[in-house]
CSV table of N, CA, C and O in Angstrom, one decimal:
chain,number,residue,atom,x,y,z
T,6,MET,N,36.1,115.9,-6.1
T,6,MET,CA,37.8,115.9,-6.3
T,6,MET,C,37.8,116.7,-4.4
T,6,MET,O,37.1,116.9,-3.8
T,7,ASN,N,39.5,116.3,-4.5
T,7,ASN,CA,40.2,116.1,-2.6
T,7,ASN,C,41.4,117.0,-2.6
T,7,ASN,O,42.0,116.4,-3.5
T,8,TYR,N,40.9,118.1,-2.5
T,8,TYR,CA,41.8,119.5,-2.6
T,8,TYR,C,42.6,119.3,-1.1
T,8,TYR,O,41.8,119.4,-0.4
T,9,GLY,N,43.8,119.0,-1.3
T,9,GLY,CA,44.7,119.2,0.0
T,9,GLY,C,45.5,120.2,0.5
T,9,GLY,O,45.2,120.9,-0.5
T,10,ARG,N,46.7,120.1,0.6
T,10,ARG,CA,47.4,120.8,1.0
T,10,ARG,C,48.5,121.6,0.2
T,10,ARG,O,48.4,122.6,-0.5
T,11,ARG,N,48.9,120.6,-0.4
T,11,ARG,CA,49.3,121.2,-2.2
T,11,ARG,C,49.2,121.4,-2.7
T,11,ARG,O,49.1,122.4,-3.6
T,12,THR,N,47.7,121.5,-2.9
T,12,THR,CA,46.8,121.5,-4.5
T,12,THR,C,46.3,122.8,-3.7
T,12,THR,O,46.7,123.9,-4.5
T,13,ALA,N,45.9,123.6,-2.2
T,13,ALA,CA,45.9,124.8,-2.2
T,13,ALA,C,47.3,125.6,-1.9
T,13,ALA,O,47.3,126.7,-2.5
T,14,PHE,N,48.7,125.3,-2.1
T,14,PHE,CA,49.3,125.7,-2.2
T,14,PHE,C,49.9,126.3,-3.4
T,14,PHE,O,50.0,127.6,-3.5
T,15,PHE,N,49.8,125.6,-4.3
T,15,PHE,CA,49.5,125.8,-5.6
T,15,PHE,C,48.5,126.7,-6.3
T,15,PHE,O,49.1,127.7,-7.1
T,16,VAL,N,47.6,126.8,-5.6
T,16,VAL,CA,46.9,127.5,-6.1
T,16,VAL,C,47.0,128.8,-5.5
T,16,VAL,O,46.8,129.6,-6.2
T,17,GLY,N,47.2,128.8,-4.2
T,17,GLY,CA,47.7,130.5,-3.8
T,17,GLY,C,48.6,131.1,-4.6
T,17,GLY,O,49.2,132.0,-5.0
T,18,MET,N,49.8,130.0,-5.1
T,18,MET,CA,51.1,130.9,-5.7
T,18,MET,C,50.3,131.0,-7.3
T,18,MET,O,50.9,132.5,-7.6
T,19,ILE,N,50.0,130.3,-8.0
T,19,ILE,CA,48.9,130.9,-9.1
T,19,ILE,C,48.1,132.2,-8.9
T,19,ILE,O,48.4,133.5,-9.6
T,20,HIS,N,47.2,132.2,-8.2
T,20,HIS,CA,47.2,133.5,-7.3
T,20,HIS,C,47.8,134.3,-6.5
T,20,HIS,O,47.5,135.7,-7.5
T,21,GLY,N,48.2,134.1,-6.2
T,21,GLY,CA,49.8,135.3,-6.2
T,21,GLY,C,50.4,136.0,-7.0
T,21,GLY,O,51.2,137.2,-7.5
T,22,VAL,N,50.3,135.2,-8.6
T,22,VAL,CA,50.8,135.7,-9.6
T,22,VAL,C,50.0,137.0,-10.0
T,22,VAL,O,50.3,137.8,-10.8
T,23,GLY,N,48.8,137.1,-9.9
T,23,GLY,CA,48.3,138.0,-10.3
T,23,GLY,C,47.1,138.2,-10.5
T,23,GLY,O,46.1,138.7,-10.9
T,24,ALA,N,46.1,137.3,-9.4
T,24,ALA,CA,44.6,136.9,-10.2
T,24,ALA,C,44.1,136.6,-8.5
T,24,ALA,O,42.8,135.9,-8.5
T,25,GLU,N,44.4,137.1,-7.9
T,25,GLU,CA,44.0,136.6,-6.3
T,25,GLU,C,42.7,137.6,-5.9
T,25,GLU,O,42.5,138.7,-6.5
T,26,THR,N,41.2,137.4,-5.9
T,26,THR,CA,40.3,138.2,-5.4
T,26,THR,C,39.7,137.3,-3.8
T,26,THR,O,39.7,136.6,-3.9
T,27,PRO,N,39.3,138.2,-3.1
T,27,PRO,CA,38.1,137.5,-2.0
T,27,PRO,C,37.0,136.6,-2.6
T,27,PRO,O,37.2,135.7,-1.9
T,28,THR,N,36.5,137.0,-3.1
T,28,THR,CA,35.6,136.1,-4.5
T,28,THR,C,36.0,134.5,-4.2
T,28,THR,O,35.3,133.9,-3.7
T,29,GLN,N,37.0,135.0,-5.3
T,29,GLN,CA,37.8,132.8,-5.3
T,29,GLN,C,38.0,132.4,-4.1
T,29,GLN,O,37.8,131.6,-3.9
T,30,LEU,N,38.5,133.4,-3.2
T,30,LEU,CA,39.1,132.9,-1.8
T,30,LEU,C,38.1,132.5,-1.0
T,30,LEU,O,38.0,131.3,-0.7
T,31,VAL,N,36.7,133.0,-1.0
T,31,VAL,CA,35.4,132.6,-0.7
T,31,VAL,C,35.2,131.0,-1.2
T,31,VAL,O,34.9,130.5,-0.5
T,32,ILE,N,35.0,131.2,-2.6
T,32,ILE,CA,34.7,129.9,-3.0
T,32,ILE,C,35.2,128.8,-2.8
T,32,ILE,O,35.4,128.1,-2.5
T,33,PHE,N,36.6,128.9,-2.9
T,33,PHE,CA,37.7,128.3,-2.4
T,33,PHE,C,37.4,127.4,-1.1
T,33,PHE,O,37.6,126.2,-0.9
T,34,LEU,N,37.6,128.3,-0.3
T,34,LEU,CA,37.3,127.6,1.1
T,34,LEU,C,35.9,127.3,1.6
T,34,LEU,O,35.5,126.5,2.5
T,35,THR,N,34.4,128.0,0.8
T,35,THR,CA,34.0,126.5,0.8
T,35,THR,C,33.8,125.0,0.7
T,35,THR,O,33.4,124.4,1.3
T,36,ALA,N,34.4,125.0,-0.6
T,36,ALA,CA,34.6,124.0,-1.8
T,36,ALA,C,35.4,122.8,-0.2
T,36,ALA,O,35.1,121.7,0.2
T,37,ALA,N,36.4,124.0,0.5
T,37,ALA,CA,37.5,123.2,1.2
T,37,ALA,C,37.0,123.2,2.4
T,37,ALA,O,36.8,122.0,2.9
T,38,GLY,N,35.7,123.6,3.1
T,38,GLY,CA,35.3,123.4,4.5
T,38,GLY,C,34.4,122.3,4.5
T,38,GLY,O,33.7,121.8,5.5
T,39,ALA,N,33.6,122.1,3.4
T,39,ALA,CA,32.9,120.6,3.3
T,39,ALA,C,33.9,119.3,3.8
T,39,ALA,O,33.0,119.0,4.1
T,40,GLY,N,35.1,119.2,4.3
T,40,GLY,CA,35.9,118.6,5.3
T,40,GLY,C,35.5,118.6,6.2
T,40,GLY,O,36.2,118.1,7.4
T,41,GLY,N,35.7,120.4,6.9
T,41,GLY,CA,35.2,119.8,8.3
T,41,GLY,C,36.1,121.0,8.3
T,41,GLY,O,37.3,122.0,7.9
T,42,PRO,N,36.3,121.9,9.4
T,42,PRO,CA,36.6,123.4,9.7
T,42,PRO,C,38.2,123.1,10.0
T,42,PRO,O,38.9,124.5,9.5
T,43,ILE,N,39.2,122.6,9.9
T,43,ILE,CA,40.5,122.1,10.6
T,43,ILE,C,40.6,121.8,9.0
T,43,ILE,O,41.9,122.6,8.7
T,44,VAL,N,40.1,121.0,8.1
T,44,VAL,CA,40.5,121.0,7.1
T,44,VAL,C,40.8,122.3,6.3
T,44,VAL,O,41.4,122.6,5.5
T,45,GLY,N,39.4,122.9,6.7
T,45,GLY,CA,38.8,124.4,6.1
T,45,GLY,C,40.7,125.1,6.1
T,45,GLY,O,40.8,125.9,5.5
T,46,GLU,N,40.5,125.2,7.8
T,46,GLU,CA,41.5,126.1,7.8
T,46,GLU,C,43.1,125.5,7.4
T,46,GLU,O,43.8,126.6,7.4
T,47,SER,N,43.1,124.5,7.2
T,47,SER,CA,44.4,124.2,7.0
T,47,SER,C,44.6,124.8,5.2
T,47,SER,O,46.0,125.0,5.3
T,48,ILE,N,43.6,124.2,4.4
T,48,ILE,CA,44.0,124.9,3.3
T,48,ILE,C,43.9,126.6,3.0
T,48,ILE,O,44.7,127.1,2.6
T,49,LEU,N,43.4,127.0,4.1
T,49,LEU,CA,43.3,128.1,4.3
T,49,LEU,C,45.1,128.7,3.9
T,49,LEU,O,45.6,129.6,3.7
T,50,ALA,N,45.1,128.5,5.3
T,50,ALA,CA,46.7,128.6,5.5
T,50,ALA,C,48.0,127.9,4.4
T,50,ALA,O,49.0,129.3,3.8
T,51,MET,N,47.2,126.9,3.5
T,51,MET,CA,49.1,126.9,3.0
T,51,MET,C,48.4,127.7,1.4
T,51,MET,O,49.2,128.1,1.0
T,52,PHE,N,46.6,128.0,1.6
T,52,PHE,CA,46.8,128.9,0.4
T,52,PHE,C,47.5,130.4,0.9
T,52,PHE,O,48.0,131.2,-0.1
T,53,LEU,N,47.0,130.7,1.5
T,53,LEU,CA,47.8,131.6,2.1
T,53,LEU,C,49.7,131.6,2.2
T,53,LEU,O,50.2,133.2,1.0
T,54,LEU,N,50.6,130.9,2.2
T,54,LEU,CA,51.4,130.4,2.2
T,54,LEU,C,52.0,130.4,0.8
T,54,LEU,O,52.6,131.2,0.4
T,55,GLY,N,51.3,129.5,0.1
T,55,GLY,CA,51.4,130.2,-1.5
T,55,GLY,C,51.2,131.5,-2.1
T,55,GLY,O,52.1,131.5,-3.0
T,56,LEU,N,50.3,131.7,-1.0
T,56,LEU,CA,50.0,133.5,-2.0
T,56,LEU,C,51.5,134.6,-1.7
T,56,LEU,O,52.0,135.1,-2.3
T,57,LEU,N,52.1,134.3,-0.5
T,57,LEU,CA,53.2,135.2,-0.1
T,57,LEU,C,54.3,134.7,-0.5
T,57,LEU,O,55.2,135.5,-1.0
T,58,THR,N,54.5,133.3,-0.8
T,58,THR,CA,55.6,132.7,-1.2
T,58,THR,C,55.7,133.3,-2.5
T,58,THR,O,56.9,133.8,-3.1
T,59,SER,N,54.9,133.3,-3.7
T,59,SER,CA,54.8,133.7,-5.4
T,59,SER,C,55.5,135.4,-5.1
T,59,SER,O,55.8,135.6,-5.9
T,60,ASN,N,54.6,135.7,-4.0
T,60,ASN,CA,54.7,137.9,-4.0
T,60,ASN,C,56.2,137.7,-3.3
T,60,ASN,O,56.7,138.6,-4.3
T,61,ALA,N,56.8,137.2,-2.9
T,61,ALA,CA,57.7,137.5,-1.9
T,61,ALA,C,59.1,136.8,-3.6
T,61,ALA,O,60.1,137.8,-3.7
T,62,LEU,N,58.4,136.3,-4.3
T,62,LEU,CA,60.0,135.6,-5.2
T,62,LEU,C,59.3,136.3,-6.4
T,62,LEU,O,60.6,136.6,-6.9
T,63,ILE,N,58.2,137.0,-6.6
T,63,ILE,CA,58.3,137.6,-7.4
T,63,ILE,C,59.3,139.0,-7.3
T,63,ILE,O,59.4,139.6,-8.4
T,64,THR,N,58.9,139.7,-6.3
T,64,THR,CA,59.1,140.8,-5.3
T,64,THR,C,60.5,141.0,-5.7
T,64,THR,O,60.8,141.5,-6.1
T,65,VAL,N,61.2,139.9,-5.1
T,65,VAL,CA,62.9,139.4,-4.9
T,65,VAL,C,63.6,139.4,-6.6
T,65,VAL,O,64.4,140.1,-6.7
T,66,GLY,N,62.9,138.9,-7.4
T,66,GLY,CA,63.2,138.5,-9.0
T,66,GLY,C,63.7,140.1,-9.8
T,66,GLY,O,64.1,140.2,-10.1
T,67,SER,N,61.7,140.8,-9.2
T,67,SER,CA,62.1,141.8,-9.7
T,67,SER,C,63.1,143.0,-9.6
T,67,SER,O,63.6,143.7,-10.2
T,68,ALA,N,63.0,143.0,-7.9
T,68,ALA,CA,64.1,143.7,-7.2
T,68,ALA,C,65.5,143.5,-8.2
T,68,ALA,O,66.2,144.5,-8.3
T,69,PHE,N,65.6,142.3,-8.0
T,69,PHE,CA,67.4,142.1,-8.3
T,69,PHE,C,67.5,142.5,-10.1
T,69,PHE,O,68.3,142.8,-10.6
T,70,GLY,N,66.4,142.2,-11.1
T,70,GLY,CA,66.2,142.5,-12.1
T,70,GLY,C,66.6,143.6,-12.4
T,70,GLY,O,67.5,144.6,-13.5
T,71,PHE,N,65.2,144.7,-11.7
T,71,PHE,CA,66.2,146.4,-11.8
T,71,PHE,C,67.2,146.8,-11.9
T,71,PHE,O,68.0,147.5,-11.8
T,72,MET,N,68.2,145.9,-10.2
T,72,MET,CA,69.4,146.6,-10.1
T,72,MET,C,70.6,145.7,-11.0
T,72,MET,O,71.2,146.6,-10.8
T,73,LYS,N,69.7,144.8,-11.6
T,73,LYS,CA,71.3,144.4,-12.4
T,73,LYS,C,70.4,145.6,-14.0
T,73,LYS,O,71.8,146.3,-14.7
T,74,ALA,N,69.6,146.0,-13.5
T,74,ALA,CA,69.7,147.1,-14.8
T,74,ALA,C,70.1,148.3,-15.0
T,74,ALA,O,69.6,149.2,-15.9
T,75,SER,N,69.7,148.7,-13.6
T,75,SER,CA,70.5,150.2,-13.2
T,75,SER,C,71.4,150.3,-13.9
T,75,SER,O,72.4,151.1,-14.0
T,76,LYS,N,72.3,149.4,-14.2
T,76,LYS,CA,73.7,149.0,-14.7
T,76,LYS,C,73.8,150.1,-16.3
T,76,LYS,O,74.4,150.4,-16.2
T,77,ASN,N,72.7,149.8,-16.8
T,77,ASN,CA,72.9,150.6,-18.3
T,77,ASN,C,71.0,150.8,-17.6
T,77,ASN,O,70.2,150.1,-18.3
T,78,TRP,N,71.7,152.0,-18.2
T,78,TRP,CA,70.5,153.5,-17.9
T,78,TRP,C,69.4,152.9,-19.3
T,78,TRP,O,68.1,153.3,-18.5
T,79,ALA,N,69.6,152.6,-20.1
T,79,ALA,CA,68.3,152.6,-21.2
T,79,ALA,C,68.0,151.4,-21.3
T,79,ALA,O,66.5,151.1,-21.0
T,80,LEU,N,68.7,150.4,-21.1
T,80,LEU,CA,67.8,149.2,-20.2
T,80,LEU,C,66.7,149.1,-19.1
T,80,LEU,O,66.1,148.8,-19.7
T,81,TYR,N,67.2,149.9,-17.8
T,81,TYR,CA,66.4,149.9,-17.4
T,81,TYR,C,65.1,151.3,-17.2
T,81,TYR,O,64.5,150.5,-16.8
T,82,VAL,N,65.6,152.0,-18.2
T,82,VAL,CA,64.1,153.1,-18.5
T,82,VAL,C,63.1,152.0,-19.3
T,82,VAL,O,61.8,151.8,-19.0
T,83,THR,N,63.7,151.4,-20.2
T,83,THR,CA,62.9,150.2,-21.1
T,83,THR,C,62.0,149.4,-20.2
T,83,THR,O,61.2,148.7,-20.2
T,84,ILE,N,62.9,148.5,-19.3
T,84,ILE,CA,62.2,147.6,-18.7
T,84,ILE,C,61.1,148.4,-17.4
T,84,ILE,O,60.1,147.7,-17.2
T,85,ALA,N,61.4,149.7,-17.4
T,85,ALA,CA,60.3,149.8,-15.9
T,85,ALA,C,59.2,150.2,-16.7
T,85,ALA,O,58.4,150.1,-16.2
T,86,LEU,N,59.4,151.0,-18.1
T,86,LEU,CA,58.3,151.3,-18.5
T,86,LEU,C,57.5,149.9,-19.0
T,86,LEU,O,56.6,150.5,-19.1
T,87,LEU,N,58.0,149.1,-19.2
T,87,LEU,CA,57.7,147.6,-20.1
T,87,LEU,C,56.8,147.4,-18.6
T,87,LEU,O,55.4,146.8,-19.0
T,88,THR,N,57.5,147.1,-17.3
T,88,THR,CA,57.1,147.1,-16.2
T,88,THR,C,56.0,147.8,-16.1
T,88,THR,O,54.5,146.9,-15.7
T,89,ALA,N,56.0,148.9,-15.5
T,89,ALA,CA,54.4,149.6,-15.5
T,89,ALA,C,53.3,149.7,-16.6
T,89,ALA,O,52.2,149.2,-15.6
T,90,SER,N,54.2,149.6,-17.8
T,90,SER,CA,52.6,149.7,-18.8
T,90,SER,C,51.5,148.4,-18.5
T,90,SER,O,50.3,148.3,-19.0
T,91,PHE,N,52.3,146.7,-18.4
T,91,PHE,CA,52.0,145.4,-18.1
T,91,PHE,C,51.5,146.1,-17.2
T,91,PHE,O,50.1,145.4,-17.0
T,92,SER,N,51.8,146.5,-15.8
T,92,SER,CA,50.6,146.7,-14.9
T,92,SER,C,49.5,147.6,-14.6
T,92,SER,O,48.3,147.1,-14.3
T,93,LEU,N,49.7,148.2,-15.5
T,93,LEU,CA,48.3,149.5,-15.8
T,93,LEU,C,47.5,148.6,-16.8
T,93,LEU,O,46.2,148.5,-16.3
T,94,VAL,N,47.8,147.8,-17.6
T,94,VAL,CA,46.8,147.6,-18.4
T,94,VAL,C,46.0,146.0,-18.0
T,94,VAL,O,45.3,146.5,-18.0
T,95,ILE,N,46.8,145.3,-17.3
T,95,ILE,CA,46.2,144.1,-16.5
T,95,ILE,C,45.6,144.8,-15.5
T,95,ILE,O,44.2,144.5,-15.2
T,96,GLY,N,45.7,145.9,-14.5
T,96,GLY,CA,45.2,146.2,-13.4
T,96,GLY,C,43.7,146.8,-13.8
T,96,GLY,O,42.9,146.9,-13.6
T,97,THR,N,43.8,147.6,-15.0
T,97,THR,CA,42.6,148.4,-15.9
T,97,THR,C,41.2,147.1,-16.4
T,97,THR,O,40.4,147.4,-15.9
T,98,LEU,N,42.0,146.1,-16.9
T,98,LEU,CA,41.3,145.4,-17.2
T,98,LEU,C,40.4,144.7,-16.0
T,98,LEU,O,39.7,144.6,-16.3
T,99,PHE,N,41.4,144.3,-15.2
T,99,PHE,CA,40.1,143.7,-13.9
T,99,PHE,C,39.4,145.0,-13.4
T,99,PHE,O,38.4,144.3,-12.8
T,100,LEU,N,40.1,145.8,-13.2
T,100,LEU,CA,38.9,147.0,-12.4
T,100,LEU,C,38.3,147.1,-13.5
T,100,LEU,O,36.5,147.6,-13.2
T,101,LEU,N,38.0,147.1,-14.7
T,101,LEU,CA,37.0,147.0,-15.8
T,101,LEU,C,36.0,146.1,-16.2
T,101,LEU,O,35.0,146.0,-17.0
T,102,GLY,N,36.1,145.0,-15.4
T,102,GLY,CA,35.6,143.7,-15.6
T,102,GLY,C,35.5,142.9,-16.7
T,102,GLY,O,35.0,142.2,-16.9
T,103,LYS,N,37.3,143.1,-17.7
T,103,LYS,CA,37.3,142.6,-18.5
T,103,LYS,C,39.0,141.5,-18.0
T,103,LYS,O,38.8,141.3,-19.1
T,104,GLY,N,38.4,140.3,-17.5
T,104,GLY,CA,39.6,139.8,-17.0
T,104,GLY,C,39.1,138.7,-18.1
T,104,GLY,O,40.2,138.0,-17.9
T,105,THR,N,38.5,138.6,-18.6
T,105,THR,CA,38.0,137.0,-19.8
T,105,THR,C,38.9,137.5,-20.7
T,105,THR,O,39.4,136.4,-21.2
T,106,VAL,N,39.5,138.9,-21.0
T,106,VAL,CA,40.2,139.1,-22.3
T,106,VAL,C,41.6,138.7,-21.9
T,106,VAL,O,42.7,138.0,-23.4
T,107,LEU,N,41.8,138.3,-21.0
T,107,LEU,CA,43.6,137.9,-21.0
T,107,LEU,C,43.5,136.6,-20.7
T,107,LEU,O,42.4,135.5,-20.4
T,108,PRO,N,44.6,135.6,-21.5
T,108,PRO,CA,44.5,134.7,-21.8
T,108,PRO,C,45.0,133.7,-20.2
T,108,PRO,O,44.8,134.0,-19.1
T,109,ALA,N,44.5,132.5,-20.5
T,109,ALA,CA,43.7,131.4,-19.1
T,109,ALA,C,45.0,130.8,-18.8
T,109,ALA,O,45.9,130.3,-20.1
T,110,LEU,N,45.9,130.8,-17.6
T,110,LEU,CA,46.3,129.4,-17.1
T,110,LEU,C,46.6,128.8,-17.2
T,110,LEU,O,45.3,127.9,-17.1
T,111,PHE,N,47.2,127.5,-17.7
T,111,PHE,CA,47.7,126.4,-18.2
T,111,PHE,C,46.4,125.6,-18.9
T,111,PHE,O,45.4,125.3,-19.1
T,112,GLY,N,45.8,127.0,-20.1
T,112,GLY,CA,44.6,126.6,-21.1
T,112,GLY,C,43.4,125.6,-20.8
T,112,GLY,O,42.2,125.7,-21.0
T,113,GLY,N,43.4,126.8,-18.9
T,113,GLY,CA,41.8,126.3,-18.3
T,113,GLY,C,40.7,127.1,-18.7
T,113,GLY,O,40.7,127.9,-19.1
């Protein structure tokens, strides 16, 4: 397979949604590094851009969602509790090394 900038950007976005790990980045860079240092560095840059873009979009979306929900206190508290619970469960699964029980993205 030939991974280019576009693939690196979208992989960065996927990882930015919640699955980024240093190990995955090292494996990705090792595979990309076979094309030489310039290719590896450009793919790393696109990966990081995708990671930062997706994190920024999720943050902005969450902020606007919480601001809208704050006008209805019961809805606000419900969304806040659901978000916190979801984050704690997912984070705990990853910390315990049980990330494999989560559904695979894109059926992979």
